[in-house]
Short mmCIF file of C-alpha atoms and ligand atoms in Angstrom, two decimals:
data_model
loop_
_atom_site.label_atom_id
_atom_site.label_comp_id
_atom_site.label_asym_id
_atom_site.label_seq_id
_atom_site.Cartn_x
_atom_site.Cartn_y
_atom_site.Cartn_z
CA UNK S 1 131.49 38.09 62.67
CA UNK S 2 134.10 39.70 66.32
CA UNK S 3 135.49 37.63 68.20
CA UNK S 4 135.02 38.21 71.92
CA UNK S 5 136.97 37.13 74.89
CA UNK S 6 136.29 36.76 77.53
CA UNK S 7 137.74 36.47 81.12
CA UNK S 8 137.26 36.16 84.27
CA UNK S 9 137.85 33.16 87.08
CA UNK S 10 133.98 32.96 88.10
CA UNK S 11 132.70 30.59 86.62
CA UNK S 12 128.53 32.54 86.44
CA UNK S 13 129.76 35.29 85.41
CA UNK S 14 132.28 34.46 82.55
CA UNK S 15 129.44 31.26 81.56
CA UNK S 16 126.19 33.56 81.38
CA UNK S 17 127.99 37.15 79.35
CA UNK S 18 129.20 34.61 77.17
CA UNK S 19 125.80 33.18 76.90
CA UNK S 20 124.05 36.44 76.13
CA UNK S 21 126.75 37.31 74.03
CA UNK S 22 126.37 34.23 72.20
CA UNK S 23 122.73 34.71 71.85
CA UNK S 24 123.48 38.33 69.92
CA UNK S 25 125.51 36.33 67.13
CA UNK S 26 129.01 36.60 67.93
CA UNK S 27 131.98 34.64 68.29
CA UNK S 28 132.30 33.66 72.00
CA UNK S 29 135.83 32.08 74.09
CA UNK S 30 136.29 32.21 77.50
CA UNK S 31 139.64 32.16 79.62
CA UNK S 32 139.42 31.72 83.24
CA UNK S 33 142.90 32.89 84.28
CA UNK S 34 144.97 36.25 82.89
CA UNK S 35 147.61 33.87 81.25
CA UNK S 36 145.36 31.46 79.40
CA UNK S 37 144.08 34.97 78.30
CA UNK S 38 146.73 36.15 76.48
CA UNK S 39 147.56 32.75 74.96
CA UNK S 40 144.43 33.08 72.41
CA UNK S 41 145.18 35.98 71.74
CA UNK S 42 148.80 35.36 70.93
CA UNK S 43 146.51 32.24 69.30
CA UNK S 44 145.21 34.15 66.85
CA UNK S 45 141.68 36.49 65.74
CA UNK S 46 140.15 37.94 69.43
CA UNK S 47 138.38 41.11 67.94
CA UNK S 48 137.98 42.34 71.88
CA UNK S 49 138.51 41.59 75.69
CA UNK S 50 136.32 41.32 78.70
CA UNK S 51 138.07 41.38 81.16
CA UNK S 52 137.76 41.07 85.28
CA UNK S 53 139.87 42.94 87.40
CA UNK S 54 140.64 40.89 90.68
CA UNK S 55 142.03 37.26 89.89
CA UNK S 56 144.35 35.01 90.72
CA UNK S 57 147.84 34.31 89.01
CA UNK S 58 147.72 37.57 87.09
CA UNK S 59 145.43 41.43 87.88
CA UNK S 60 143.48 42.75 84.91
CA UNK S 61 145.05 45.11 84.67
CA UNK S 62 148.72 43.11 84.28
CA UNK S 63 146.49 41.13 81.63
CA UNK S 64 145.53 44.86 79.59
CA UNK S 65 149.41 45.76 79.39
CA UNK S 66 150.30 42.20 78.26
CA UNK S 67 147.70 42.22 75.83
CA UNK S 68 148.24 45.63 74.33
CA UNK S 69 152.07 44.26 73.71
CA UNK S 70 151.11 41.64 71.52
CA UNK S 71 148.49 43.44 70.21
CA UNK S 72 148.32 47.15 70.74
CA UNK S 73 145.40 48.07 68.66
CA UNK S 74 142.40 45.21 70.44
CA UNK S 75 139.94 46.66 72.47
CA UNK S 76 139.68 45.54 76.04
CA UNK S 77 136.75 46.36 78.52
CA UNK S 78 137.60 46.53 82.63
CA UNK S 79 134.65 44.64 84.43
CA UNK S 80 135.51 46.15 87.95
CA UNK S 81 133.42 45.72 91.29
CA UNK S 82 132.73 49.32 92.47
CA UNK S 83 135.78 49.25 95.08
CA UNK S 84 137.68 48.69 92.50
CA UNK S 85 136.54 51.43 89.83
CA UNK S 86 139.47 53.82 90.80
CA UNK S 87 141.16 50.95 89.71
CA UNK S 88 139.07 50.88 85.89
CA UNK S 89 139.91 54.44 85.66
CA UNK S 90 143.82 53.72 86.04
CA UNK S 91 143.14 51.21 83.32
CA UNK S 92 142.04 53.62 80.81
CA UNK S 93 145.58 55.63 81.03
CA UNK S 94 146.28 52.33 80.43
CA UNK S 95 144.66 51.91 76.74
CA UNK S 96 141.70 50.20 78.30
CA UNK S 97 138.85 51.59 76.03
CA UNK S 98 136.11 50.98 78.72
CA UNK S 99 134.74 49.69 82.18
CA UNK S 100 131.27 48.37 82.86
CA UNK S 101 130.74 48.09 86.86
CA UNK S 102 129.64 45.08 88.10
CA UNK S 103 126.61 43.62 88.59
CA UNK S 104 125.64 44.82 84.89
CA UNK S 105 122.60 44.42 82.74
CA UNK S 106 122.99 42.24 80.09
CA UNK S 107 121.33 44.99 77.51
CA UNK S 108 123.89 47.54 78.96
CA UNK S 109 127.31 44.97 78.00
CA UNK S 110 125.09 44.61 74.58
CA UNK S 111 125.22 48.25 74.20
CA UNK S 112 128.84 48.25 75.24
CA UNK S 113 130.00 46.14 73.13
CA UNK S 114 128.40 47.88 70.07
CA UNK S 115 130.25 50.34 70.29
CA UNK S 116 133.69 49.50 71.96
CA UNK S 117 133.52 46.71 68.34
CA UNK S 118 132.34 49.61 65.94
CA UNK S 119 135.15 52.12 67.73
CA UNK S 120 137.47 50.44 67.47
CA UNK S 121 136.41 49.12 63.65
CA UNK S 122 136.19 52.80 61.97
CA UNK S 123 139.57 53.57 63.97
CA UNK S 124 141.07 50.43 62.34
CA UNK S 125 139.52 52.10 58.11
CA UNK S 126 140.89 55.32 59.16
CA UNK S 127 144.19 53.63 60.02
CA UNK S 128 143.54 51.76 56.93
CA UNK S 129 142.94 54.51 54.34
CA UNK S 130 145.90 56.62 55.70
CA UNK S 131 148.45 54.57 54.89
CA UNK S 132 146.55 53.98 51.45
CA UNK S 133 146.73 57.29 50.88
CA UNK S 134 149.76 57.73 51.98
CA UNK S 135 151.28 55.18 50.18
CA UNK S 136 149.74 56.93 46.53
CA UNK S 137 150.93 60.18 47.98
CA UNK S 138 154.61 59.79 48.46
CA UNK S 139 156.34 62.19 47.37
CA UNK S 140 155.47 62.29 44.35
CA UNK S 141 156.66 65.87 42.15
CA UNK S 142 154.75 68.34 40.18
CA UNK S 143 157.29 67.92 36.82
CA UNK S 144 157.81 71.20 34.03
CA UNK S 145 158.97 74.27 33.81
CA UNK S 146 156.94 75.85 30.81
CA UNK S 147 155.05 79.18 31.57
CA UNK S 148 151.71 77.10 31.95
CA UNK S 149 152.83 74.74 34.84
CA UNK S 150 154.56 77.73 36.37
CA UNK S 151 151.47 79.36 36.64
CA UNK S 152 149.87 76.09 38.42
CA UNK S 153 152.96 75.53 40.59
CA UNK S 154 151.87 79.12 41.93
CA UNK S 155 148.27 78.68 41.85
CA UNK S 156 148.57 75.60 43.93
CA UNK S 157 150.45 77.45 46.66
CA UNK S 158 148.19 80.56 46.26
CA UNK S 159 145.24 78.02 47.49
CA UNK S 160 146.61 75.86 49.51
CA UNK S 161 146.34 78.05 52.04
CA UNK S 162 142.53 78.04 51.79
CA UNK S 163 139.66 75.49 52.26
CA UNK S 164 138.30 76.91 49.34
CA UNK S 165 137.30 74.24 45.70
CA UNK S 166 138.91 73.53 43.13
CA UNK S 167 138.57 72.69 39.84
CA UNK S 168 140.82 70.86 37.84
CA UNK S 169 140.52 70.52 33.83
CA UNK S 170 142.61 68.87 31.95
CA UNK S 171 142.53 65.95 29.04
CA UNK S 172 143.31 62.28 29.83
CA UNK S 173 146.44 61.62 31.47
CA UNK S 174 148.12 65.45 31.89
CA UNK S 175 148.55 65.13 35.94
CA UNK S 176 145.20 66.47 37.29
CA UNK S 177 144.93 63.55 40.01
CA UNK S 178 148.92 64.80 40.84
CA UNK S 179 147.80 68.34 41.07
CA UNK S 180 145.23 67.34 43.02
CA UNK S 181 147.33 65.85 45.83
CA UNK S 182 149.67 68.81 45.58
CA UNK S 183 146.88 70.92 46.44
CA UNK S 184 146.12 68.61 49.81
CA UNK S 185 150.12 68.90 50.48
CA UNK S 186 150.26 72.58 50.43
CA UNK S 187 147.38 72.21 52.70
CA UNK S 188 146.72 73.09 56.23
CA UNK S 189 145.10 69.61 55.76
CA UNK S 190 147.97 67.74 54.42
CA UNK S 191 148.57 65.64 57.70
CA UNK S 192 144.32 64.42 57.83
CA UNK S 193 143.58 62.18 55.15
CA UNK S 194 143.40 62.77 51.27
CA UNK S 195 140.76 60.21 49.69
CA UNK S 196 139.06 59.90 46.66
CA UNK S 197 136.09 58.79 44.74
CA UNK S 198 135.67 58.04 40.67
CA UNK S 199 132.28 59.31 39.91
CA UNK S 200 132.32 57.86 36.79
CA UNK S 201 133.22 54.04 37.62
CA UNK S 202 130.17 54.13 40.62
CA UNK S 203 125.88 53.94 39.49
CA UNK S 204 124.06 56.50 40.88
CA UNK S 205 122.92 54.62 43.90
CA UNK S 206 126.30 52.87 44.43
CA UNK S 207 128.07 56.66 44.61
CA UNK S 208 125.33 58.21 46.78
CA UNK S 209 126.88 55.71 49.05
CA UNK S 210 130.12 55.94 48.72
CA UNK S 211 129.75 59.39 49.01
CA UNK S 212 127.61 59.97 51.98
CA UNK S 213 127.45 55.88 52.80
CA UNK S 214 124.47 54.15 53.93
CA UNK S 215 122.54 53.07 58.18
CA UNK S 216 122.04 49.16 57.92
CA UNK S 217 118.80 47.93 56.09
CA UNK S 218 118.24 51.77 54.17
CA UNK S 219 118.59 49.51 50.55
CA UNK S 220 118.20 45.54 50.13
CA UNK S 221 121.72 43.74 50.91
CA UNK S 222 122.89 46.94 52.94
CA UNK S 223 123.39 44.82 55.70
CA UNK S 224 125.58 46.58 57.94
CA UNK S 225 127.10 50.64 59.14
CA UNK S 226 128.45 52.55 55.76
CA UNK S 227 130.65 55.50 56.28
CA UNK S 228 130.44 57.62 53.25
CA UNK S 229 134.21 59.45 51.49
CA UNK S 230 133.01 62.49 53.33
CA UNK S 231 132.48 61.15 56.15
CA UNK S 232 136.25 59.51 55.54
CA UNK S 233 138.03 62.32 55.23
CA UNK S 234 136.71 64.32 57.77
CA UNK S 235 139.32 67.11 57.57
CA UNK S 236 141.05 66.67 54.97
CA UNK S 237 140.12 66.65 51.64
CA UNK S 238 138.20 64.75 49.27
CA UNK S 239 139.69 63.86 45.25
CA UNK S 240 136.26 63.99 43.06
CA UNK S 241 137.58 62.75 39.84
CA UNK S 242 135.43 63.73 35.99
CA UNK S 243 132.92 65.11 38.24
CA UNK S 244 131.30 66.04 34.98
CA UNK S 245 129.25 62.57 34.97
CA UNK S 246 127.61 62.89 38.49
CA UNK S 247 123.90 62.13 37.88
CA UNK S 248 121.44 65.18 37.96
CA UNK S 249 119.72 64.34 41.63
CA UNK S 250 123.12 63.88 43.55
CA UNK S 251 124.59 66.85 42.29
CA UNK S 252 121.95 68.49 44.01
CA UNK S 253 123.15 66.61 47.06
CA UNK S 254 127.00 67.92 45.96
CA UNK S 255 125.59 71.13 46.43
CA UNK S 256 124.19 71.05 49.42
CA UNK S 257 127.66 69.39 51.17
CA UNK S 258 129.26 71.54 49.69
CA UNK S 259 127.24 74.61 50.96
CA UNK S 260 125.87 73.91 54.38
CA UNK S 261 129.04 72.06 54.67
CA UNK S 262 126.37 68.65 55.11
CA UNK S 263 124.60 65.89 54.60
CA UNK S 264 122.63 62.45 56.00
CA UNK S 265 123.71 58.65 54.92
CA UNK S 266 120.92 57.32 53.03
CA UNK S 267 118.39 56.17 55.46
CA UNK S 268 119.07 58.42 58.15
CA UNK S 269 117.28 61.37 59.00
CA UNK S 270 120.28 62.55 61.46
CA UNK S 271 121.55 65.23 59.37
CA UNK S 272 126.19 65.20 60.31
CA UNK S 273 128.46 68.35 60.04
CA UNK S 274 131.94 67.59 58.07
CA UNK S 275 134.56 69.84 57.50
CA UNK S 276 136.03 68.55 53.36
CA UNK S 277 137.57 70.71 51.20
CA UNK S 278 136.32 69.22 47.58
CA UNK S 279 138.52 68.67 44.57
CA UNK S 280 137.09 67.71 41.81
CA UNK S 281 138.34 66.90 38.14
CA UNK S 282 137.28 67.04 34.82
CA UNK S 283 138.51 66.13 30.74
CA UNK S 284 135.49 67.29 29.89
CA UNK S 285 133.59 71.20 29.54
CA UNK S 286 131.73 71.61 32.07
CA UNK S 287 130.22 74.91 30.91
CA UNK S 288 128.72 73.13 27.74
CA UNK S 289 127.61 70.27 29.78
CA UNK S 290 125.85 73.12 31.96
CA UNK S 291 124.99 74.65 28.57
CA UNK S 292 123.19 71.47 27.07
CA UNK S 293 121.42 71.49 30.58
CA UNK S 294 123.71 67.75 32.05
CA UNK S 295 125.77 69.95 34.83
CA UNK S 296 124.12 72.01 37.78
CA UNK S 297 124.60 75.95 37.13
CA UNK S 298 124.86 76.65 40.54
CA UNK S 299 127.15 73.58 41.19
CA UNK S 300 129.83 74.19 38.31
CA UNK S 301 129.76 77.76 39.72
CA UNK S 302 130.69 76.43 43.10
CA UNK S 303 133.44 73.65 42.14
CA UNK S 304 134.61 76.67 39.70
CA UNK S 305 135.81 78.68 42.11
CA UNK S 306 139.39 78.18 41.68
CA UNK S 307 139.93 76.53 38.06
CA UNK S 308 143.42 75.43 37.66
CA UNK S 309 144.22 74.05 33.81
CA UNK S 310 146.56 71.54 32.78
CA UNK S 311 147.82 72.14 28.93
CA UNK S 312 147.98 69.05 26.67
CA UNK S 313 151.50 67.73 26.60
CA UNK S 314 151.98 68.37 23.02
CA UNK S 315 151.59 72.64 24.09
CA UNK S 316 154.73 71.76 26.40
CA UNK S 317 157.70 69.99 24.31
CA UNK S 318 160.08 71.82 26.03
CA UNK S 319 158.94 69.86 29.09
CA UNK S 320 159.90 66.22 27.90
CA UNK S 321 163.34 66.12 28.11
CA UNK S 322 162.42 67.24 32.62
CA UNK S 323 160.27 65.02 31.98
CA UNK S 324 161.83 61.71 30.84
CA UNK S 325 164.62 62.33 33.14
CA UNK S 326 162.34 62.25 35.63
CA UNK S 327 160.51 59.09 34.54
CA UNK S 328 163.93 57.39 33.85
CA UNK S 329 165.18 57.97 37.60
CA UNK S 330 161.84 56.96 39.08
CA UNK S 331 162.54 53.85 37.36
CA UNK S 332 166.24 53.22 38.01
CA UNK S 333 165.24 53.75 41.35
CA UNK S 334 162.21 51.75 41.87
CA UNK S 335 164.11 48.85 39.29
CA UNK S 336 167.55 49.36 41.37
CA UNK S 337 168.97 49.57 37.84
CA UNK S 338 171.38 51.76 36.22
CA UNK S 339 170.25 55.39 35.45
CA UNK S 340 169.85 55.20 31.53
CA UNK S 341 170.58 58.25 29.30
CA UNK S 342 168.46 58.91 25.90
CA UNK S 343 169.95 59.70 22.32
CA UNK S 344 169.05 63.84 21.77
CA UNK S 345 167.55 62.41 18.66
CA UNK S 346 165.10 59.97 20.07
CA UNK S 347 164.54 63.23 22.50
CA UNK S 348 163.75 65.29 19.75
CA UNK S 349 160.99 62.47 18.48
CA UNK S 350 158.87 62.71 21.74
CA UNK S 351 159.23 65.91 21.45
CA UNK S 352 157.28 66.12 17.64
CA UNK S 353 154.79 63.43 18.86
CA UNK S 354 151.82 64.90 19.59
CA UNK S 355 151.34 62.49 22.32
CA UNK S 356 147.03 62.33 22.75
CA UNK S 357 147.25 60.14 26.26
CA UNK S 358 149.43 63.36 27.82
CA UNK S 359 152.43 62.25 29.92
CA UNK S 360 150.88 58.94 31.09
CA UNK S 361 151.72 57.96 27.67
CA UNK S 362 154.91 59.12 28.08
CA UNK S 363 155.43 57.48 31.01
CA UNK S 364 154.56 54.51 29.68
CA UNK S 365 156.54 54.53 26.73
CA UNK S 366 159.69 55.43 28.57
CA UNK S 367 159.00 52.44 31.02
CA UNK S 368 158.77 50.11 27.49
CA UNK S 369 161.80 51.77 26.13
CA UNK S 370 163.82 50.85 29.22
CA UNK S 371 162.72 47.22 29.50
CA UNK S 372 163.19 46.45 25.57
CA UNK S 373 165.65 48.85 24.63
CA UNK S 374 169.28 46.33 24.25
CA UNK S 375 171.58 48.90 23.93
CA UNK S 376 173.23 48.88 28.28
CA UNK S 377 173.53 52.77 28.57
CA UNK S 378 171.47 54.21 25.92
CA UNK S 379 167.70 54.27 24.90
CA UNK S 380 168.58 55.09 20.68
CA UNK S 381 166.18 56.99 18.93
CA UNK S 382 165.29 53.65 16.62
CA UNK S 383 163.82 51.89 19.32
CA UNK S 384 161.19 54.53 20.56
CA UNK S 385 160.72 55.45 16.85
CA UNK S 386 157.73 52.79 16.10
CA UNK S 387 155.65 53.18 18.36
CA UNK S 388 155.58 56.67 17.82
CA UNK S 389 153.47 56.05 15.10
CA UNK S 390 150.23 55.02 16.76
CA UNK S 391 148.33 58.37 16.32
CA UNK S 392 149.15 59.10 13.40
CA UNK S 393 147.47 56.21 11.55
CA UNK S 394 144.76 57.12 13.81
CA UNK S 395 144.20 61.06 12.35
CA UNK S 396 144.91 60.58 8.70
CA UNK S 397 141.30 60.25 9.09
CA UNK S 398 140.12 58.41 4.98
CA UNK S 399 143.83 56.89 4.31
CA UNK S 400 142.13 54.17 3.11
CA UNK S 401 141.12 56.37 0.72
CA UNK S 402 143.68 57.96 -0.38
CA UNK S 403 145.22 53.99 -1.09
CA UNK S 404 146.49 54.07 -4.29
CA UNK S 405 146.91 57.31 -5.40
CA UNK S 406 150.76 58.55 -6.20
CA UNK S 407 152.81 59.07 -2.78
CA UNK S 408 153.87 62.29 -4.37
CA UNK S 409 150.90 64.28 -4.33
CA UNK S 410 149.30 62.36 -1.04
CA UNK S 411 152.68 64.29 0.09
CA UNK S 412 151.84 67.59 -1.55
CA UNK S 413 148.61 67.42 0.14
CA UNK S 414 149.27 66.63 3.07
CA UNK S 415 152.45 69.51 3.89
CA UNK S 416 149.40 71.63 1.99
CA UNK S 417 147.52 71.21 4.72
CA UNK S 418 149.17 71.17 7.72
CA UNK S 419 151.32 73.82 6.37
CA UNK S 420 146.91 75.30 6.46
CA UNK S 421 146.83 74.09 10.61
CA UNK S 422 149.17 76.05 11.89
CA UNK S 423 148.66 79.37 9.33
CA UNK S 424 151.98 79.61 7.32
CA UNK S 425 153.70 78.80 10.04
CA UNK S 426 156.84 76.90 8.05
CA UNK S 427 159.20 75.95 11.09
CA UNK S 428 155.94 74.65 12.99
CA UNK S 429 155.39 72.61 9.74
CA UNK S 430 157.94 71.50 9.05
CA UNK S 431 159.07 70.24 12.82
CA UNK S 432 155.13 68.68 12.78
CA UNK S 433 155.58 66.64 9.51
CA UNK S 434 159.31 65.70 10.62
CA UNK S 435 160.98 67.65 7.55
CA UNK S 436 163.94 70.01 7.17
CA UNK S 437 162.75 73.88 7.10
CA UNK S 438 164.86 73.55 4.05
CA UNK S 439 162.75 70.40 1.84
CA UNK S 440 159.86 72.26 2.43
CA UNK S 441 161.12 75.64 0.85
CA UNK S 442 162.12 73.16 -1.59
CA UNK S 443 158.98 71.79 -1.98
CA UNK S 444 156.92 74.74 -1.91
CA UNK S 445 159.20 76.39 -4.23
CA UNK S 446 158.95 73.63 -6.25
CA UNK S 447 154.65 73.56 -6.30
CA UNK S 448 154.60 78.00 -6.54
CA UNK S 449 156.72 77.61 -9.78
CA UNK S 450 154.45 74.55 -10.88
CA UNK S 451 150.59 76.84 -10.04
CA UNK S 452 150.19 74.27 -7.79
CA UNK S 453 150.59 76.32 -4.67
CA UNK S 454 149.88 79.66 -3.28
CA UNK S 455 151.45 80.84 -0.29
CA UNK S 456 149.01 81.32 2.94
CA UNK S 457 149.38 83.48 5.90
CA UNK S 458 152.34 85.15 7.24
N1 ATP N 501 153.78 66.74 36.02
C1 ATP N 501 153.98 65.53 36.24
N2 ATP N 501 155.10 66.17 36.79
C2 ATP N 501 155.07 63.92 37.37
N3 ATP N 501 154.52 63.61 36.99
C3 ATP N 501 153.20 63.23 36.19
C4 ATP N 501 152.79 64.51 35.88
N4 ATP N 501 152.19 64.81 35.07
C5 ATP N 501 151.61 63.67 35.31
N5 ATP N 501 152.57 62.61 35.70
C6 ATP N 501 152.18 61.13 35.97
O1 ATP N 501 150.97 60.58 34.57
C7 ATP N 501 150.36 59.88 34.57
C8 ATP N 501 148.94 60.65 34.83
O2 ATP N 501 149.08 61.42 35.82
P1 ATP N 501 147.07 61.84 36.31
O3 ATP N 501 147.26 60.74 36.78
O4 ATP N 501 147.32 62.32 37.76
O5 ATP N 501 146.43 61.67 35.44
P2 ATP N 501 144.82 62.47 34.81
O6 ATP N 501 144.83 63.89 34.35
O7 ATP N 501 144.32 62.60 36.12
O8 ATP N 501 144.56 61.23 34.15
P3 ATP N 501 143.02 61.01 33.53
O9 ATP N 501 141.54 61.79 33.37
O10 ATP N 501 142.94 59.33 32.94
O11 ATP N 501 142.08 60.03 35.15
C9 ATP N 501 150.56 59.56 36.36
O12 ATP N 501 151.28 58.59 36.67
C10 ATP N 501 151.22 61.08 36.86
O13 ATP N 501 152.29 60.37 37.76
MG1 MG N 502 142.93 61.16 37.11
#
């Protein structure tokens, strides 16, 4: 409940105004002069100050100036007689929100109070959102210099200048959000808010009101007006995470706002225009979602104007070293600790690992290594090696079926099927199995002599 402070030396006006607003459900407190009002403001929560202009001890203008020193964001409304309208205009220049001329009707002041409070709340919400965005945004460099990442960076630069919709595709943890923020930062909207909604996290109903907002009373539980993300991101960028998860009914509404830049709050018939750049992400293949009838084709085309594809980390082992250093620097800075190096053997291990969780998983492993490494200056291969075996256990489908078979046979099966996967490419096979090229060569030679193996591929 909003608390309103009324300051007036005339008892009749002060008390009747207090009664009017209290009847409307506001929490009303009163002061008879400026110093008393200031004390109340300093003492705690006041959401709105309504003050008379002409008062003994301290004028309304002086009170306004002093109140703003204590609480710059406090909205102030001045009450004034006709003769002093000029002063009231001056007061608005000093930061008053509005003024009202005495005498006034109850409805008039109620409307003004409601409008002022709503506006002030919106301003605070926006400030809060902006600070959250600034926080999460920060300088988040996009690390990686492999060919695919260079292409990604080039694209970000190109799309930055326009407001076209961007669709970022890639496995989980590949950096889709980092790229989305980079798109925003590269655009002329960079000083405007960037908001994000995860389409997979909410039910259709909640997502609709999250995106478009709702009117007070639009449905049970909608006890106050709520602005949606499209409205709040006006002029900025909206990140729609996991867009494939958006329900069919909402897909149509999303298409409309993308095409016509307009929407209605849930429960409202007033159409609002917005200027929002949408960046969507998906880790699913949207084309097959379209083919399966789960995703609207027209929406897909509208989103897919500029696709940016992020490579999986296992496809770019050449970036591992730089990423590791990047994370180590970040950790050292955050913990105000000395920078730890990673021994070359450990880097080789990291380069060989298939990274099902991509960059996020790498970041976690580095975090863990920094904490658990007992060596003061270097992260050793033997420290991280045990953590990199997990997916091997996962990917050996039917490992339990192999139980009880001679290891030599298992080894043969694994090596040969790995060779098949890499089309006979021995270097890739040896690297992926973590054995030397010569060892592989010797084994193959022996199996060939035994007639177990025939050369495959090139
Ligand atoms: N190229 C990169 N440079 C620096 N950090 C990165 C890079 N890619 C990813 N990261 C880091 O890895 C983590 C995961 O990245 P992000 O959240 O962008 O992935 P995502 O693709 O959105 O994943 P999900 O599909 O699970 O939402 C983040 O902490 C991010 O900072
Ligand atoms: Mg993400």
